[in-house]
Coordinates of C-alpha atoms in Angstrom, one line a residue:
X1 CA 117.3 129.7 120.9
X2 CA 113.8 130.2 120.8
X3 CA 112.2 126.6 122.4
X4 CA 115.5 124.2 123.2
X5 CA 113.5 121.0 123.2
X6 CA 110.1 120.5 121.5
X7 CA 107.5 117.9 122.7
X8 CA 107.9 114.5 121.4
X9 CA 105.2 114.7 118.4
X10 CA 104.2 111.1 117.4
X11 CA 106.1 107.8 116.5
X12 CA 109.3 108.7 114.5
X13 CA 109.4 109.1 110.7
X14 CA 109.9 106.2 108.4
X15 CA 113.1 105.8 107.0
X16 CA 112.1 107.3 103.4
X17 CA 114.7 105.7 101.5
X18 CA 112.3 102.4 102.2
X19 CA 109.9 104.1 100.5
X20 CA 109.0 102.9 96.8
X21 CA 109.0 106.4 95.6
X22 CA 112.5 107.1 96.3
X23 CA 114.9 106.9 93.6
X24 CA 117.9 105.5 94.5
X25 CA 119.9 106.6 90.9
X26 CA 118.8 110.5 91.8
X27 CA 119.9 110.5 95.6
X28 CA 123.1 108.3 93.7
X29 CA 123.7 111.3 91.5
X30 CA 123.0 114.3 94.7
X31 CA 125.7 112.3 96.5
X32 CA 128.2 112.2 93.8
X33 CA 127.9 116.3 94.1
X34 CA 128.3 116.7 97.2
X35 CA 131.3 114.8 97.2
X36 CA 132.8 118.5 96.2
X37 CA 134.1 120.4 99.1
X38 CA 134.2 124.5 98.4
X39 CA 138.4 124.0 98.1
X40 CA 138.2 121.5 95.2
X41 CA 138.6 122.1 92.0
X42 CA 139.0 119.1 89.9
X43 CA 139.1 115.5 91.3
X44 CA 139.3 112.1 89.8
X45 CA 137.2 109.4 89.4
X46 CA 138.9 107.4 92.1
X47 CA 138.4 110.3 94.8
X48 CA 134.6 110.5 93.7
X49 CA 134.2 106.4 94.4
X50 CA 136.1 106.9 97.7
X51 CA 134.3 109.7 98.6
X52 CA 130.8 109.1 97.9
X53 CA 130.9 105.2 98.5
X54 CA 130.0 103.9 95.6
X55 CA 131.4 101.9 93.0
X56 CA 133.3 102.4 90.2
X57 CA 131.3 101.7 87.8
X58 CA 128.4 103.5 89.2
X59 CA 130.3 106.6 89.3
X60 CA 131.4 106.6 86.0
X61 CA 127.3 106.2 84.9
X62 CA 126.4 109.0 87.4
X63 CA 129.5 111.1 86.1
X64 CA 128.8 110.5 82.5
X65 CA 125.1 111.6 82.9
X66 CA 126.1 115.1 84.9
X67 CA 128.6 116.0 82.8
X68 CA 125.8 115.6 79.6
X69 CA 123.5 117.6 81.8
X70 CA 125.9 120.0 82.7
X71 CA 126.4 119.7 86.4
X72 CA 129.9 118.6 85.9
X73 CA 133.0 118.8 83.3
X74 CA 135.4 116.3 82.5
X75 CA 139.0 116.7 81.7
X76 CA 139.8 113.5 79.9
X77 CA 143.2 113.5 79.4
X78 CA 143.3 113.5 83.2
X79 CA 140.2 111.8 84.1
X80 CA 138.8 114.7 86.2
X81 CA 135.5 116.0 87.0
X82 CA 134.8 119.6 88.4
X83 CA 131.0 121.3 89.5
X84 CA 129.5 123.0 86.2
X85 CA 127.9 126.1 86.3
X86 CA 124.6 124.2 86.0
X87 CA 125.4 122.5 90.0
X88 CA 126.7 126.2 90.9
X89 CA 123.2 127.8 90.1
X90 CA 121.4 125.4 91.7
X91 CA 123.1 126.5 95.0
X92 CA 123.3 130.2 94.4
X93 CA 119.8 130.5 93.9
X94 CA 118.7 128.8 97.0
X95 CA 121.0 131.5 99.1
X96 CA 119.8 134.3 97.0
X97 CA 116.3 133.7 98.2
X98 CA 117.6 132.7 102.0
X99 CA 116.0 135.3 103.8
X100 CA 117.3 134.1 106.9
X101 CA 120.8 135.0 106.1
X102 CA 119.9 138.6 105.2
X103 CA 118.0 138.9 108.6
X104 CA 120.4 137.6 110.5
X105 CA 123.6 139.2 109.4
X106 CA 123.6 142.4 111.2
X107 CA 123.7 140.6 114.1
X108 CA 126.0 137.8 112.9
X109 CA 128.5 141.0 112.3
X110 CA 128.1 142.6 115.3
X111 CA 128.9 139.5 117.1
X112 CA 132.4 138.9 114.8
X113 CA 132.8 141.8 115.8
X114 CA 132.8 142.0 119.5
X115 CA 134.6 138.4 120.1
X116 CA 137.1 138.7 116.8
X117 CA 136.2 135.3 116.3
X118 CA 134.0 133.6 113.5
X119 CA 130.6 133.5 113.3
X120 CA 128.6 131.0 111.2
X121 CA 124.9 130.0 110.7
X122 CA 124.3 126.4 109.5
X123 CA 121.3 124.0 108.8
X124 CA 121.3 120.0 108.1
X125 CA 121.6 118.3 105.5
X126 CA 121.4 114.5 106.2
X127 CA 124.5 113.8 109.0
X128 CA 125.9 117.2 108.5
X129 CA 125.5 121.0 108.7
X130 CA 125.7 123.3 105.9
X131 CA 126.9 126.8 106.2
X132 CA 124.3 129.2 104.8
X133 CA 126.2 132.9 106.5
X134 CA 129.5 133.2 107.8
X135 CA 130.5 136.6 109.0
X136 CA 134.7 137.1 110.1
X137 CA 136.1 139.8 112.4
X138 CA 139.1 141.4 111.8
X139 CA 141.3 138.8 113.5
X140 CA 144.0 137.2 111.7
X141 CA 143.1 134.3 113.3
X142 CA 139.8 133.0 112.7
X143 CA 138.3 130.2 110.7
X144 CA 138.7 130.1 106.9
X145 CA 135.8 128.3 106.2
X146 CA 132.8 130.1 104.2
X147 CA 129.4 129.8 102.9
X148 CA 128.9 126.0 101.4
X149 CA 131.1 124.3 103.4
X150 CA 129.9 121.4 105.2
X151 CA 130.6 119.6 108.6
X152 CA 129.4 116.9 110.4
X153 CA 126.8 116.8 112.7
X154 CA 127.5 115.2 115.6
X155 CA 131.2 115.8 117.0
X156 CA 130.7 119.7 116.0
X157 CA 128.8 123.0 117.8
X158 CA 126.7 123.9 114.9
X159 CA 125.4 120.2 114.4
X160 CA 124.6 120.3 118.5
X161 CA 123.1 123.1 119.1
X162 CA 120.9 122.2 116.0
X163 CA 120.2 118.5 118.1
X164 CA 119.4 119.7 121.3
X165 CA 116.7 122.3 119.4
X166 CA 115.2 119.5 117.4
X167 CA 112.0 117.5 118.0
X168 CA 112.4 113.4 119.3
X169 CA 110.9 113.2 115.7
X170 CA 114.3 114.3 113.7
X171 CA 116.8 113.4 116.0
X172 CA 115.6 109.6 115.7
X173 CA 116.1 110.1 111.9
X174 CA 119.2 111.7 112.3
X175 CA 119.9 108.7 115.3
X176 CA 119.5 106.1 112.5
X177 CA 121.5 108.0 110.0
X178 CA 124.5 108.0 111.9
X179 CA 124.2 104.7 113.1
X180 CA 124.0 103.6 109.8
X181 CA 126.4 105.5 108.0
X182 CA 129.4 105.4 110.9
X183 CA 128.7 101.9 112.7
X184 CA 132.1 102.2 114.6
X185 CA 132.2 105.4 115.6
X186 CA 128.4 105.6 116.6
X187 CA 128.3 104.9 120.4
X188 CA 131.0 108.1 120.8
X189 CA 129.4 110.3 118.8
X190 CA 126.0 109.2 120.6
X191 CA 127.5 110.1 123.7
X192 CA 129.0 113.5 122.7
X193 CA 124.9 114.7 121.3
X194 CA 123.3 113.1 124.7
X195 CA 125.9 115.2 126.8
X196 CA 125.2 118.6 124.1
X197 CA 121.5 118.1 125.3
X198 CA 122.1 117.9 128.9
X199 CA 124.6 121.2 128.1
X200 CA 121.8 122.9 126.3
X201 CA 119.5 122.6 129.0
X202 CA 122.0 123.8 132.2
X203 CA 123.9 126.6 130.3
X204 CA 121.8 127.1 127.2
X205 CA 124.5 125.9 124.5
X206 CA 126.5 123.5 123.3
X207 CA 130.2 123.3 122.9
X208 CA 132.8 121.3 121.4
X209 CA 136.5 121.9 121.9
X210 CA 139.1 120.2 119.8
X211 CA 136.6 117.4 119.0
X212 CA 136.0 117.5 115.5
X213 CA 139.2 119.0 114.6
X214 CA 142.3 119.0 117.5
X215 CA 142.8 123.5 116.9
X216 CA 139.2 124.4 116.8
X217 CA 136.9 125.1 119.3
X218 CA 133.4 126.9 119.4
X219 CA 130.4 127.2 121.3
X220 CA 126.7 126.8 119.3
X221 CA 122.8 127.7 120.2
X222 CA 119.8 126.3 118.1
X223 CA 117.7 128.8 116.4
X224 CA 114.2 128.5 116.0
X225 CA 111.8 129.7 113.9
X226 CA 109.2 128.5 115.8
X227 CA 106.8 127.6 112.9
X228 CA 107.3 124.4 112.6
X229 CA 110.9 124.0 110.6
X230 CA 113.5 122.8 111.6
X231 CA 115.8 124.6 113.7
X232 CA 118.9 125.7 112.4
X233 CA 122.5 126.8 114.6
X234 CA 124.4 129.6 115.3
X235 CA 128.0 129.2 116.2
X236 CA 131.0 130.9 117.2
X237 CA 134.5 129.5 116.5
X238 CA 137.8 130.0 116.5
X239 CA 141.7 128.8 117.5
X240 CA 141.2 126.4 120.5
X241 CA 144.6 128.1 121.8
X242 CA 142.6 131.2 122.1
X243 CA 138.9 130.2 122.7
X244 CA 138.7 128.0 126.2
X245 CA 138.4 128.7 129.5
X246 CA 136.5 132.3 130.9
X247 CA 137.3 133.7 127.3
X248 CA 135.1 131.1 126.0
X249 CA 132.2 130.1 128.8
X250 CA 132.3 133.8 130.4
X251 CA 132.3 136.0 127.6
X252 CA 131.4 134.4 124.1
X253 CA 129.0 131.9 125.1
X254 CA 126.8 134.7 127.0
X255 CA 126.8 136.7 123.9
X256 CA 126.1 133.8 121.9
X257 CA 123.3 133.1 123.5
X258 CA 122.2 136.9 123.4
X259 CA 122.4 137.5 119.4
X260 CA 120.6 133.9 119.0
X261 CA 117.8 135.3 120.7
X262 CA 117.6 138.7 119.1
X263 CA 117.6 136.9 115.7
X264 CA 114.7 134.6 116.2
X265 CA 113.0 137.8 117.3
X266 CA 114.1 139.3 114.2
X267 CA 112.4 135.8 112.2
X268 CA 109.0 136.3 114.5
X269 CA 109.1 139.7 113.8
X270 CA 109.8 140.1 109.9
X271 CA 107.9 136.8 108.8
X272 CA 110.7 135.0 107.3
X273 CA 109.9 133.9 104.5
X274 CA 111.9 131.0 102.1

């Protein structure tokens, strides 16, 4: 909401992990915790190499280092590691002091409300989106994810919508960090942004229906702050059985598009502050 498209503001950002100030061990050990997904518990070391890419043997330096900091325990007999309260703080006090969330929920609420569907507000974080407010109707059916969970980018609503709000700037970072990360896939999920953007621009959001998974479908619009940040996205999801068709273009989209506007009034208005 707010501007869909902002002017193209200079040559792209440099890939900073060319940069000799990055530090490939931290961004090593960030990876290895966010290989935890908000339904796991404990996994093993051989889910954490899958998972996060790296070796073995890296993983067991990275693992061995967070558990002595306390970011993760280790059950030995089983081999095991789990977040530590010490990675659980870290998160919690970033969405304490999310003043987005708190401005936005009302409206977030009233919309679960009015489509009995879910509502979620996500930013990025690298190739995917990051659910910082989830609000559920009282549907039975509805999406059980919650605040924390993560999605990709670029087959999902929330990751759209945030793409066709962005600047040329971060979408050629984001360009090169999908085409980096998913060589095989890249020239589908190129396609499906390029056709969000051209959605964004005739209807003023962007859908995806049994894309990213076959039952889910959900309609997203960018929100703005307008000061220079980067935009996050407002979604609304569901059962694909249930949400398609008028349901979904006529009736949810339209008041999609509605409660993304009256919260980036609400931001302009109350000086959102991080």
């Amino acid at each position: 909401m707010g501007r869909q498209r902002r002017p193209a503001e200079g040559p792209a950002e440099p890939d900073p992990r060319q940069d000799r100030r990055f530090v490939t061990a931290l961004a090593r050990g960030l990876d290895l915790l966010r290989c935890f997904q908000p339904k796991d518990r404990w996994l093993p070391h051989q889910e954490l190499a899958r998972r996060s890419g790296l070796p073995a043997a890296t993983v067991s330096r990275l693992s061995f280092t967070l558990t002595a900091l306390g970011y993760l325990r280790h059950r030995p007999a089983t081999g095991e590691y789990a977040l530590a309260p010490a990675a659980l703080t870290l998160g919690f006090r970033v969405l304490t002091n999310f003043e987005l969330g708190r401005i936005a929920r009302p409206h977030m609420e009233a919309l679960a409300e009015q489509t009995q569907a879910a509502v979620s507000l996500g930013v990025r974080h690298g190739t995917e989106m990051v659910y910082v407010a989830h609000c559920r109707s009282t549907a039975r059916l509805i999406l059980g994810l919650d605040v924390g969970t993560r999605i990709p980018l670029a087959p999902t609503a929330m990751g759209r919508a945030m793409w066709s709000a962005a600047d040329a700037g971060l979408r050629a970072l984001v360009l090169r960090a999908l085409q980096a990360e998913q060589p095989r896939d890249w020239p589908r999920l190129l396609e499906g942004l390029q056709r969000a953007e051209r959605e964004v621009a005739q209807r003023g959001y962007a859908c995806s229906a049994s894309e990213w998974e076959s039952e889910i479908a959900a309609v997203g619009v960018g929100v703005d702050p307008g000061d220079g940040r980067e935009p996050l996205a407002l979604t609304v999801g569901g059962p694909a059985a249930r949400l398609q068709g008028a349901l979904l273009h006529e009736q949810f989209a339209p008041a999609l598009v509605r409660t993304g506007q009256a919260i980036v009034d609400a931001i302009q208005s109350g000086g959102w502050q991080d």
